[in-house]
Amino acid sequence: KIRAFAKKSLGIYLPVMGWFWKFLNFVFLERKFDKDKANIIKQLKALAEKSKQHKSGSFWIVIFPEGTRLRPQKLKESQEYAKEKNLTVFQNVLVPRIKGFQITLNTLREDVDGVVDLTIGYPQLEDDKRVQKGKIRPSVQDLLFGGGKKWHVHVHVRVIPVKEIPEETEAVQDWMMKVFEEKDKLLTHFKQHGHFPGEVYKYKSISMFQVLANFFGFGLVAVSVMYFLSVGLLPTIGGLLRLVWSK
């Protein structure tokens, strides 16, 4: 029931994972708003209609308004942009982009109850050489090839009713900037205290058995899909080649 926005190239060139996202109706973008706008509206309306066919009728859309991962160079560029535009200069987040969020909310305003605002904090290893060089921990490589190392993750959660979110472009931009000002303060608190303000609820981590079961389960499905694709497509391709060669 969870869908997200992703670059169009991932749905084409990312083996297995990108194909599954395609089958699951993720919203793929060319990152050119004039081209993406109609596609976003079309896919979101289709998703809302499909959800009504299920008993729960619920679905989730994941949006990252910053548009990319936060890295030192990206943060510097974002701060320079904020100074040029006379916007708040953030220390822990990038200046958010509102177009994707606004068109999503305007399209689904009658179908959703609210926005779940998540702020994620990762405790970093200050004595780590990669951190000292300005690289973020954990990186994608850490998560995928970390050798079983556990990374603690803190998530600050709040629910914003959709009726509290404005509709006009300028009002949405002001609202989004205020949200990110709060996020910036939350992350400053996190860096100073090692946790977000408020009551803390610990979520039980999954066992290694569950990790392996998920990994092999996903691998089995991926291999099965690739097998059936190869069995179905290879004869077709071979037949086309013979037809072209005979001509």
GROMACS .gro file of C-alpha atoms in nm:
model
  247
    1LYS     CA    1   0.000   0.000   0.000
    2ILE     CA    2   0.305   0.227   0.012
    3ARG     CA    3   0.399   0.412  -0.306
    4ALA     CA    4   0.675   0.663  -0.365
    5PHE     CA    5   0.809   0.900  -0.628
    6ALA     CA    6   1.122   0.777  -0.807
    7LYS     CA    7   1.338   0.875  -1.102
    8LYS     CA    8   1.217   0.723  -1.427
    9SER     CA    9   1.561   0.576  -1.498
   10LEU     CA   10   1.535   0.355  -1.187
   11GLY     CA   11   1.226   0.183  -1.322
   12ILE     CA   12   1.415   0.098  -1.641
   13TYR     CA   13   1.777   0.040  -1.546
   14LEU     CA   14   1.763  -0.083  -1.183
   15PRO     CA   15   1.746  -0.463  -1.218
   16VAL     CA   16   1.465  -0.645  -1.037
   17MET     CA   17   1.399  -0.373  -0.775
   18GLY     CA   18   1.312  -0.109  -1.035
   19TRP     CA   19   1.090  -0.356  -1.220
   20PHE     CA   20   0.902  -0.441  -0.902
   21TRP     CA   21   0.847  -0.071  -0.834
   22LYS     CA   22   0.705  -0.046  -1.184
   23PHE     CA   23   0.465  -0.334  -1.117
   24LEU     CA   24   0.364  -0.178  -0.784
   25ASN     CA   25   0.263   0.147  -0.955
   26PHE     CA   26   0.531   0.374  -0.812
   27VAL     CA   27   0.516   0.723  -0.963
   28PHE     CA   28   0.817   0.762  -1.193
   29LEU     CA   29   0.939   1.110  -1.285
   30GLU     CA   30   1.169   1.263  -1.543
   31ARG     CA   31   1.230   1.546  -1.292
   32LYS     CA   32   1.095   1.799  -1.541
   33PHE     CA   33   0.777   1.934  -1.388
   34ASP     CA   34   0.611   2.038  -1.715
   35LYS     CA   35   0.637   1.678  -1.837
   36ASP     CA   36   0.572   1.512  -1.502
   37LYS     CA   37   0.263   1.708  -1.395
   38ALA     CA   38   0.007   1.526  -1.611
   39ASN     CA   39   0.165   1.189  -1.532
   40ILE     CA   40   0.155   1.255  -1.156
   41ILE     CA   41  -0.213   1.352  -1.163
   42LYS     CA   42  -0.304   1.051  -1.378
   43GLN     CA   43  -0.120   0.797  -1.160
   44LEU     CA   44  -0.241   0.941  -0.831
   45LYS     CA   45  -0.604   0.942  -0.942
   46ALA     CA   46  -0.569   0.581  -1.058
   47LEU     CA   47  -0.413   0.487  -0.723
   48ALA     CA   48  -0.697   0.652  -0.529
   49GLU     CA   49  -0.959   0.471  -0.739
   50LYS     CA   50  -0.785   0.133  -0.700
   51SER     CA   51  -0.762   0.176  -0.323
   52LYS     CA   52  -1.142   0.209  -0.302
   53GLN     CA   53  -1.171  -0.148  -0.433
   54HIS     CA   54  -0.997  -0.283  -0.122
   55LYS     CA   55  -1.159  -0.333   0.216
   56SER     CA   56  -0.934  -0.090   0.402
   57GLY     CA   57  -0.941   0.170   0.125
   58SER     CA   58  -0.610   0.307   0.250
   59PHE     CA   59  -0.282   0.386   0.076
   60TRP     CA   60   0.036   0.580   0.147
   61ILE     CA   61   0.238   0.815  -0.072
   62VAL     CA   62   0.599   0.878   0.035
   63ILE     CA   63   0.743   1.216  -0.063
   64PHE     CA   64   1.085   1.365   0.011
   65PRO     CA   65   1.040   1.740  -0.050
   66GLU     CA   66   1.417   1.795  -0.041
   67GLY     CA   67   1.440   1.597  -0.365
   68THR     CA   68   1.772   1.426  -0.290
   69ARG     CA   69   1.993   1.288  -0.015
   70LEU     CA   70   2.152   1.539   0.221
   71ARG     CA   71   2.527   1.551   0.167
   72PRO     CA   72   2.775   1.822   0.271
   73GLN     CA   73   2.803   1.969  -0.079
   74LYS     CA   74   2.426   1.964  -0.129
   75LEU     CA   75   2.376   2.135   0.207
   76LYS     CA   76   2.625   2.407   0.112
   77GLU     CA   77   2.450   2.468  -0.221
   78SER     CA   78   2.111   2.480  -0.047
   79GLN     CA   79   2.237   2.735   0.206
   80GLU     CA   80   2.376   2.956  -0.071
   81TYR     CA   81   2.042   2.936  -0.254
   82ALA     CA   82   1.855   3.029   0.067
   83LYS     CA   83   2.075   3.335   0.116
   84GLU     CA   84   2.014   3.448  -0.244
   85LYS     CA   85   1.636   3.409  -0.207
   86ASN     CA   86   1.625   3.557   0.144
   87LEU     CA   87   1.497   3.230   0.292
   88THR     CA   88   1.577   3.065   0.623
   89VAL     CA   89   1.927   2.913   0.612
   90PHE     CA   90   1.903   2.559   0.746
   91GLN     CA   91   2.186   2.371   0.916
   92ASN     CA   92   2.049   2.017   0.898
   93VAL     CA   93   1.806   2.001   0.604
   94LEU     CA   94   1.781   2.126   0.246
   95VAL     CA   95   1.540   2.391   0.120
   96PRO     CA   96   1.224   2.193   0.031
   97ARG     CA   97   1.064   2.189  -0.312
   98ILE     CA   98   0.687   2.230  -0.306
   99LYS     CA   99   0.564   2.155  -0.660
  100GLY     CA  100   0.548   1.776  -0.622
  101PHE     CA  101   0.395   1.800  -0.275
  102GLN     CA  102   0.137   2.058  -0.377
  103ILE     CA  103   0.014   1.876  -0.686
  104THR     CA  104  -0.003   1.550  -0.488
  105LEU     CA  105  -0.206   1.705  -0.208
  106ASN     CA  106  -0.435   1.897  -0.441
  107THR     CA  107  -0.503   1.580  -0.641
  108LEU     CA  108  -0.569   1.365  -0.334
  109ARG     CA  109  -0.711   1.622  -0.092
  110GLU     CA  110  -1.055   1.457  -0.095
  111ASP     CA  111  -0.906   1.107  -0.057
  112VAL     CA  112  -0.661   1.151   0.232
  113ASP     CA  113  -0.697   1.239   0.600
  114GLY     CA  114  -0.364   1.406   0.661
  115VAL     CA  115   0.014   1.414   0.626
  116VAL     CA  116   0.240   1.204   0.848
  117ASP     CA  117   0.549   1.419   0.898
  118LEU     CA  118   0.862   1.212   0.968
  119THR     CA  119   1.200   1.351   1.074
  120ILE     CA  120   1.476   1.089   1.080
  121GLY     CA  121   1.792   1.110   1.286
  122TYR     CA  122   2.098   0.884   1.257
  123PRO     CA  123   2.356   0.880   1.537
  124GLN     CA  124   2.690   0.932   1.362
  125LEU     CA  125   3.034   0.805   1.451
  126GLU     CA  126   3.225   1.128   1.512
  127ASP     CA  127   3.559   0.949   1.532
  128ASP     CA  128   3.500   0.770   1.204
  129LYS     CA  129   3.739   0.870   0.925
  130ARG     CA  130   3.462   0.899   0.667
  131VAL     CA  131   3.265   1.137   0.890
  132GLN     CA  132   3.576   1.349   0.939
  133LYS     CA  133   3.607   1.375   0.561
  134GLY     CA  134   3.252   1.512   0.542
  135LYS     CA  135   3.076   1.193   0.434
  136ILE     CA  136   2.742   1.089   0.580
  137ARG     CA  137   2.699   0.781   0.798
  138PRO     CA  138   2.525   0.551   0.745
  139SER     CA  139   2.574   0.561   0.369
  140VAL     CA  140   2.397   0.341   0.117
  141GLN     CA  141   2.707   0.121   0.119
  142ASP     CA  142   2.689   0.093   0.497
  143LEU     CA  143   2.329  -0.023   0.486
  144LEU     CA  144   2.377  -0.273   0.203
  145PHE     CA  145   2.727  -0.401   0.278
  146GLY     CA  146   2.770  -0.320   0.646
  147GLY     CA  147   2.857  -0.675   0.742
  148GLY     CA  148   2.565  -0.711   0.983
  149LYS     CA  149   2.632  -0.388   1.173
  150LYS     CA  150   2.325  -0.238   1.338
  151TRP     CA  151   2.245   0.129   1.282
  152HIS     CA  152   2.017   0.291   1.535
  153VAL     CA  153   1.751   0.511   1.379
  154HIS     CA  154   1.542   0.774   1.556
  155VAL     CA  155   1.216   0.889   1.397
  156HIS     CA  156   1.010   1.187   1.512
  157VAL     CA  157   0.646   1.144   1.406
  158ARG     CA  158   0.355   1.384   1.396
  159VAL     CA  159   0.026   1.384   1.205
  160ILE     CA  160  -0.097   1.701   1.035
  161PRO     CA  161  -0.468   1.698   0.937
  162VAL     CA  162  -0.514   1.784   0.571
  163LYS     CA  163  -0.758   2.064   0.659
  164GLU     CA  164  -0.469   2.251   0.828
  165ILE     CA  165  -0.264   2.259   0.507
  166PRO     CA  166  -0.330   2.554   0.271
  167GLU     CA  167  -0.406   2.517  -0.100
  168GLU     CA  168  -0.262   2.831  -0.261
  169THR     CA  169   0.097   2.808  -0.388
  170GLU     CA  170   0.249   3.089  -0.180
  171ALA     CA  171   0.067   2.973   0.132
  172VAL     CA  172   0.189   2.615   0.077
  173GLN     CA  173   0.546   2.740   0.035
  174ASP     CA  174   0.527   2.938   0.360
  175TRP     CA  175   0.373   2.640   0.539
  176MET     CA  176   0.640   2.402   0.408
  177MET     CA  177   0.922   2.636   0.513
  178LYS     CA  178   0.779   2.652   0.865
  179VAL     CA  179   0.763   2.272   0.876
  180PHE     CA  180   1.128   2.251   0.774
  181GLU     CA  181   1.228   2.516   1.026
  182GLU     CA  182   1.080   2.286   1.290
  183LYS     CA  183   1.264   1.989   1.140
  184ASP     CA  184   1.591   2.182   1.152
  185LYS     CA  185   1.538   2.258   1.522
  186LEU     CA  186   1.447   1.894   1.592
  187LEU     CA  187   1.770   1.774   1.429
  188THR     CA  188   1.976   2.033   1.620
  189HIS     CA  189   1.823   1.897   1.943
  190PHE     CA  190   1.897   1.544   1.824
  191LYS     CA  191   2.263   1.625   1.763
  192GLN     CA  192   2.296   1.780   2.108
  193HIS     CA  193   2.108   1.517   2.309
  194GLY     CA  194   2.115   1.199   2.100
  195HIS     CA  195   1.736   1.185   2.074
  196PHE     CA  196   1.439   1.395   1.970
  197PRO     CA  197   1.237   1.589   2.232
  198GLY     CA  198   0.932   1.422   2.379
  199GLU     CA  199   0.853   1.073   2.496
  200VAL     CA  200   1.057   0.792   2.340
  201TYR     CA  201   0.903   0.466   2.222
  202LYS     CA  202   1.143   0.184   2.140
  203TYR     CA  203   1.063  -0.036   1.845
  204LYS     CA  204   1.185  -0.393   1.867
  205SER     CA  205   1.444  -0.466   1.599
  206ILE     CA  206   1.391  -0.763   1.371
  207SER     CA  207   1.600  -1.075   1.418
  208MET     CA  208   1.867  -1.201   1.180
  209PHE     CA  209   1.633  -1.488   1.093
  210GLN     CA  210   1.370  -1.237   0.975
  211VAL     CA  211   1.632  -1.049   0.774
  212LEU     CA  212   1.747  -1.369   0.601
  213ALA     CA  213   1.388  -1.485   0.545
  214ASN     CA  214   1.302  -1.153   0.379
  215PHE     CA  215   1.622  -1.162   0.173
  216PHE     CA  216   1.575  -1.516   0.043
  217GLY     CA  217   1.201  -1.463  -0.005
  218PHE     CA  218   1.264  -1.155  -0.218
  219GLY     CA  219   1.544  -1.335  -0.401
  220LEU     CA  220   1.318  -1.630  -0.481
  221VAL     CA  221   1.047  -1.401  -0.622
  222ALA     CA  222   1.305  -1.206  -0.824
  223VAL     CA  223   1.460  -1.520  -0.971
  224SER     CA  224   1.113  -1.659  -1.054
  225VAL     CA  225   1.015  -1.340  -1.236
  226MET     CA  226   1.342  -1.333  -1.430
  227TYR     CA  227   1.300  -1.701  -1.521
  228PHE     CA  228   0.947  -1.660  -1.654
  229LEU     CA  229   1.048  -1.347  -1.841
  230SER     CA  230   1.339  -1.529  -2.004
  231VAL     CA  231   1.123  -1.833  -2.089
  232GLY     CA  232   0.852  -1.612  -2.235
  233LEU     CA  233   1.067  -1.355  -2.410
  234LEU     CA  234   1.360  -1.552  -2.547
  235PRO     CA  235   1.153  -1.768  -2.786
  236THR     CA  236   0.974  -1.456  -2.905
  237ILE     CA  237   1.302  -1.275  -2.967
  238GLY     CA  238   1.441  -1.584  -3.141
  239GLY     CA  239   1.134  -1.604  -3.364
  240LEU     CA  240   1.165  -1.237  -3.458
  241LEU     CA  241   1.530  -1.281  -3.546
  242ARG     CA  242   1.457  -1.583  -3.766
  243LEU     CA  243   1.178  -1.387  -3.936
  244VAL     CA  244   1.406  -1.092  -4.004
  245TRP     CA  245   1.687  -1.319  -4.122
  246SER     CA  246   1.455  -1.513  -4.357
  247LYS     CA  247   1.340  -1.186  -4.515
   0.00000   0.00000   0.00000
